[in-house]
Amino acid sequence: SHNSGDIAFGKDGMLYITVGDAGTRVKENDDGVTMPQALDRLVGKIVRLTDDGGIPADNPYTGSDSTRCNKNGLSGNPKIKCQEIYATGLRNPYRFAFNPNVDHTHFYINEVGRNMWERILEGGDDHKGANYGFPFRQGPCDTGKTEGKTCQPSEFDDAIHWYAHDEEDGGACTGGAFYPNDAGWPAEFQDGYFFAEYAYGGIYLISPGGEGCAYPKCDPPISPFTPTKKTFSATKKVVSIQFGPHKGGQAMYYMTRDHAGNKGNAGLFRIAYTGSSNRNPKAFIEADNTVGFAPLTVSFDGTQSYDPDGDRITYEWDFDDDGRVDSTEAKPSFTFTEAGTFSAKLVVKDGKGGSAKTTIRIDADNTPPRPTIISPRNGDTFAVGDVFRLVGEAFDGEDGKLDDSALTWEVRQHHNTHYHPFLDPGTAGNNFDLWPAPEPEDFDASLTSYLAIRLTATDSKGLSTTTEVIVQPKVVEIDFDTVPSGMEIVVNGDEFITPTTITTWENHKFDIEAPVQEMNGVNYRLESWSDGGDERHTIIVPATKPKTFIGKFDVAKPKPVILSPKEGDTFSVGDVFQLTGSATDEDGNPIDDDSTLKWEVKFNDGNHMEHHDFLDETSGNNIVTDPVHMPEDIATAATAYFEVFLTMTDSSGLSRTSSVIVRPKLVALDLDTVPSGLELTVDGIDIQTPTTISTWYNHRFNIRAKGQTFGGTAYKWASWSNGEKRSQRYMAQTDDKLVAEFKMAMPVPVIAGVKDIEESPEFTVGDEFRLSGSASDIQGDTISAGALSWELRMYNRADDTYRTITTQKGRDFAFVAPEPSFEEAATSHLEVLLTATDPDGITGT
């Protein structure tokens, strides 16, 4: 896998661990550093610890800018390094081997390559802080290259040995071991190093003193070790090699696994040097039937057994575990008459004291269980991120329906001729969710990868059966091209020449980018992508084939890059912008002269038509602007934004401008009234409720509840839901809701001072009246004298009409009873009206 690797103690007493990149070669941390290179995480690294789990004092990253990363493999800050790191830049350091022939810590790392090279790297005391270059370097060349100038020695700690990743040479460099020079093997093994080739089988030997030819003399370079020699041609899938004690000397021990599920091919094996001594034979059993009902007749075959010295072998069979020899034939038969589980044993002998034995399980009157996978089913397909629910059941002829505790699951992610564990074998349970479906390991794997869902059922006697369901990915093709065609693009870290078509899976997320490059002696730089994305941006693969992605190139000009603020950043009232940028020339080389950078910041008030200068043209870098002001218009605050412009001009006068839009951090305020529908005044603007105001974080503005007439009824403000006064200064810092409660309201005027007469008094022409008035609003506040107005009317009851005789403002009102006309005299009377008007214009009479 690309996760856990190997673990061992060095001669310095320290514990070393190799950790794979976890498939993160194109993923980056928050500082834009690829995961295997990033020092704030442990993936793609060699980790070094003391024997009690502490940090060795001489580890390379233990300064004040470091911390322990032992909880989750991360420091939590891209600027803070992990103290456990000893070396970086690894892909899949599957195994490493320590050199027993030196007095210090020295080891080789066997790293499984991607699609071009397999490589062996050197580590130890002399390689503290080493950087092995992945994902930029593989084998002796830059990633994705097999020849050319990128295969010259680099600034990284390059491989000491490499071989091609292909059908002829190999596909996975796994186990490794130094030959111990005191092991007693022939001289040709002295100072040698063994490694296993997992994909194509075999254990190989390399030794120092090879041709060793570097670029440009040799293209591609040739390893400084002797040519790779297949020493042991076992085709088993070797995953680990070590030397250990054997009969007073040392032997090679190696571990294998088997993809087909045949446990006979997986195990621990030994290779010992015997010289002219007799070697033990090898015992193998085949049987035509291992389960059935008694009486059960089984035909056995031991003829695959052999003696490596060519000696004639004899056979001794014990079929029923009673310790007696039941047959000496090479291919005997035996009938098991009683029910039970038996371990049939074969011992082969070579007649010179050498022997070997093996066994096979036989079940009489016990049939294997029958597991069934209910979900998922054969024919189901998946997109990246889909979640399958694993549901199964099993029945047994003797035990009936098996309990869920008798079921275990395994999921394999197949790729070409091998697979990666996706759910570990022996995972117990039933009816549970598998974690999200994976993305393809690479584009080459898109058509050769799938998930194998395996369910194993085990009966009460330990007899097991495994069934399997194949779930295929949802495959999507994507076309890429450029203008002009024939340019190089980088898709998910791989280089392609356009036009090209890649095959991947639905919902796969990956980056596309296009470097500055030369064509016909002219440098070109990407100007735009047809989907509107940045020079480097992420594609999420849809369910069906999308339109062709086209990269438009133009003659290269200097390129300014705005590092801060970044696209997607937001601002609040009072924030300042830290303007930081960088630039490259037309060849893509960094330009360090900040005087070539010019900044402008413009404000758009939200109508997308007019920009206002916020920062005039300013040269330099790391510039701090004035604080952001309040929004000019709350009605357009949500759509307003700042646009930052960075222009770079090189010495030849070529210039180019980049820009970034920074939008506000918005806060939503819901406003309403009781009853709903009344108006509130926000920063001088009357707004009818209910309404939602979206404005900038930290924006301070005024909200006022005013008296008003609505639906023919006068209303006065009574209270706010937040307990504030009628006019309040509000700060937007969280999504909120404010409700103003109103009550029906009008001023209450009172007429007083009618002297010596009661209500509805009679009058005589010429009588004098002196009245006084007052009024208060619904809050009980006195209304001023200037807001009181009087009116004297002659009202004719006969035709329900009146005429105004006089009007006057103030608290006091004096008048003399007028003469009526003859028509009015019998049917008229006088009316005195006092009208009060409050500050909101609401009247009461």
XYZ file of N, CA and C in Angstrom, residues 680-770:
273
model
N -39.875 50.455 8.465
C -38.797 50.815 9.372
C -37.812 51.665 8.591
N -37.107 52.519 9.266
C -36.134 53.395 8.617
C -34.729 52.881 8.920
N -33.985 52.507 7.857
C -32.632 51.974 7.982
C -31.680 52.941 7.296
N -30.820 53.562 8.107
C -29.880 54.556 7.582
C -30.586 55.571 6.678
N -31.753 56.059 7.149
C -32.472 57.103 6.435
C -33.356 56.625 5.309
N -33.361 55.323 5.033
C -34.171 54.780 3.948
C -35.335 54.005 4.536
N -36.583 54.347 4.114
C -37.766 53.636 4.587
C -37.878 52.298 3.857
N -38.009 51.220 4.640
C -38.075 49.868 4.091
C -39.307 49.178 4.658
N -40.117 48.604 3.793
C -41.316 47.914 4.250
C -40.970 46.511 4.709
N -41.579 46.086 5.796
C -41.361 44.748 6.346
C -42.411 43.783 5.807
N -42.133 42.456 5.859
C -40.865 41.856 6.298
C -39.791 41.979 5.216
N -38.539 42.064 5.629
C -37.441 42.187 4.680
C -36.176 41.619 5.303
N -35.202 41.310 4.457
C -33.896 40.839 4.923
C -32.829 41.773 4.387
N -31.983 42.251 5.267
C -30.867 43.109 4.896
C -29.592 42.276 4.943
N -28.871 42.230 3.839
C -27.558 41.579 3.809
C -26.506 42.671 3.751
N -25.638 42.680 4.727
C -24.603 43.717 4.765
C -23.308 43.125 5.263
N -22.283 43.962 5.459
C -20.949 43.491 5.770
C -20.783 43.277 7.267
N -19.992 42.294 7.581
C -19.653 42.025 8.979
C -19.007 43.273 9.595
N -19.433 43.627 10.794
C -18.964 44.800 11.549
C -19.563 46.117 11.056
N -20.521 46.076 10.140
C -21.178 47.296 9.677
C -22.085 47.835 10.792
N -21.917 49.135 11.122
C -22.787 49.808 12.077
C -23.768 50.698 11.299
N -25.050 50.582 11.621
C -26.034 51.413 10.939
C -27.213 51.685 11.884
N -28.011 52.693 11.518
C -29.133 53.116 12.349
C -30.423 52.458 11.884
N -31.197 52.022 12.858
C -32.537 51.480 12.592
C -33.512 52.259 13.476
N -34.587 52.768 12.880
C -35.561 53.566 13.631
C -36.970 53.079 13.321
N -37.762 52.958 14.369
C -39.169 52.615 14.218
C -39.980 53.896 14.374
N -40.755 54.252 13.360
C -41.508 55.512 13.374
C -43.004 55.226 13.401
N -43.758 56.181 13.957
C -45.201 56.075 13.897
C -45.688 56.261 12.475
N -46.798 55.606 12.160
C -47.267 55.649 10.789
C -48.712 55.158 10.709
N -49.330 55.470 9.577
C -50.683 54.998 9.314
C -50.602 53.859 8.321
N -51.261 52.753 8.610
C -51.208 51.553 7.773
C -52.606 50.963 7.708
N -53.139 50.866 6.500
C -54.489 50.337 6.346
C -55.543 51.198 7.013
N -55.304 52.526 7.066
C -56.264 53.439 7.672
C -56.166 53.540 9.168
N -55.214 52.819 9.779
C -55.045 52.827 11.231
C -53.698 53.418 11.568
N -53.687 54.284 12.588
C -52.435 54.886 13.029
C -51.752 53.966 14.032
N -50.401 53.823 13.892
C -49.630 52.968 14.782
C -48.464 53.734 15.366
N -48.148 53.437 16.628
C -46.983 53.975 17.321
C -46.093 52.825 17.749
N -44.745 53.028 17.641
C -43.793 52.006 18.104
C -43.961 51.778 19.594
N -43.867 50.507 19.987
C -43.990 50.150 21.395
C -42.698 49.564 21.952
N -42.027 48.613 21.175
C -40.811 47.979 21.713
C -40.072 47.252 20.601
N -38.743 47.004 20.842
C -37.910 46.159 19.974
C -37.706 44.795 20.633
N -37.536 43.768 19.821
C -37.308 42.414 20.358
C -35.979 42.303 21.077
N -35.022 43.221 20.789
C -33.748 43.168 21.505
C -33.689 44.150 22.674
N -34.836 44.780 22.987
C -34.920 45.650 24.155
C -34.328 47.027 23.975
N -33.884 47.394 22.754
C -33.261 48.693 22.533
C -34.317 49.797 22.392
N -33.798 51.043 22.338
C -34.669 52.188 22.166
C -35.214 52.239 20.739
N -36.178 53.174 20.537
C -36.822 53.249 19.237
C -35.802 53.468 18.122
N -34.837 54.347 18.302
C -33.740 54.550 17.357
C -32.503 53.897 17.944
N -31.978 52.871 17.260
C -30.835 52.138 17.800
C -29.716 52.063 16.773
N -28.486 51.962 17.304
C -27.288 51.808 16.482
C -26.956 50.320 16.487
N -27.063 49.673 15.327
C -26.935 48.217 15.248
C -25.602 47.846 14.600
N -24.921 46.786 15.148
C -23.684 46.281 14.545
C -23.942 44.870 14.028
N -23.675 44.652 12.734
C -23.907 43.358 12.094
C -22.716 42.435 12.353
N -22.927 41.438 13.200
C -21.853 40.488 13.494
C -22.311 39.042 13.460
N -23.606 38.825 13.338
C -24.120 37.470 13.223
C -25.482 37.536 12.557
N -25.878 36.472 11.909
C -27.225 36.431 11.345
C -28.226 36.611 12.478
N -29.205 37.499 12.282
C -30.055 37.906 13.391
C -31.443 38.233 12.858
N -32.363 38.431 13.806
C -33.715 38.878 13.462
C -34.155 39.894 14.496
N -34.678 41.036 14.014
C -35.220 42.067 14.883
C -36.687 42.292 14.524
N -37.512 42.404 15.561
C -38.938 42.649 15.364
C -39.330 43.880 16.181
N -39.967 44.844 15.509
C -40.497 46.035 16.186
C -41.992 45.833 16.421
N -42.418 45.958 17.668
C -43.848 45.811 17.988
C -44.489 47.199 18.024
N -45.630 47.339 17.323
C -46.374 48.595 17.265
C -47.748 48.409 17.914
N -48.308 49.553 18.372
C -49.682 49.558 18.859
C -50.441 50.671 18.131
N -51.740 50.420 17.978
C -52.555 51.480 17.381
C -52.413 52.724 18.238
N -52.232 53.907 17.603
C -51.878 55.088 18.383
C -52.292 56.355 17.681
N -52.743 57.363 18.521
C -52.906 58.732 18.043
C -52.821 59.627 19.265
N -52.438 60.842 19.081
C -52.376 61.744 20.236
C -53.765 61.916 20.862
N -53.791 62.246 22.164
C -55.059 62.420 22.911
C -55.142 63.886 23.372
N -55.845 64.725 22.599
C -55.990 66.125 23.028
C -57.133 66.293 24.043
N -56.993 67.284 24.960
C -58.003 67.566 26.000
C -58.310 69.069 25.975
N -59.626 69.404 25.909
C -60.064 70.810 25.971
C -60.487 71.106 27.399
N -59.984 72.190 27.954
C -60.323 72.569 29.335
C -60.550 74.083 29.411
N -61.089 74.528 30.571
C -61.202 75.969 30.810
C -62.509 76.583 30.332
N -63.573 75.807 30.112
C -64.881 76.393 29.778
C -65.517 76.892 31.085
N -65.534 78.204 31.270
C -65.874 78.788 32.564
C -67.394 78.974 32.713
N -67.912 78.545 33.874
C -69.306 78.772 34.289
C -70.318 78.054 33.396
N -69.930 77.146 32.567
C -70.907 76.420 31.756
C -70.550 74.939 31.766
N -71.527 74.116 31.526
C -71.310 72.673 31.452
C -71.134 72.253 30.006
N -70.988 70.948 29.796
C -70.859 70.428 28.434
C -72.103 70.766 27.632
N -71.949 71.020 26.341
C -73.020 71.463 25.432
C -73.704 72.716 25.982
N -72.951 73.762 26.256
C -73.560 74.974 26.807
C -74.334 75.728 25.723
N -75.242 76.579 26.158
C -75.930 77.477 25.225
C -75.197 78.807 25.207
N -75.303 79.472 24.094
C -74.594 80.745 24.008
C -75.525 81.804 23.430
N -75.141 83.018 23.655
C -75.804 84.202 23.098
C -74.806 84.910 22.231
N -75.287 85.450 21.135
C -74.384 86.190 20.252
C -73.642 87.232 21.062
N -72.327 87.201 20.900
C -71.488 88.139 21.618
C -70.850 87.571 22.864
N -71.303 86.378 23.312
C -70.638 85.772 24.477
C -69.156 85.515 24.172
N -68.328 85.683 25.199
C -66.886 85.431 25.058
C -66.512 84.097 25.705
N -65.684 83.344 24.996
C -65.208 82.050 25.514
C -63.691 82.038 25.537
N -63.135 81.548 26.636
C -61.675 81.388 26.736
C -61.387 79.913 27.075
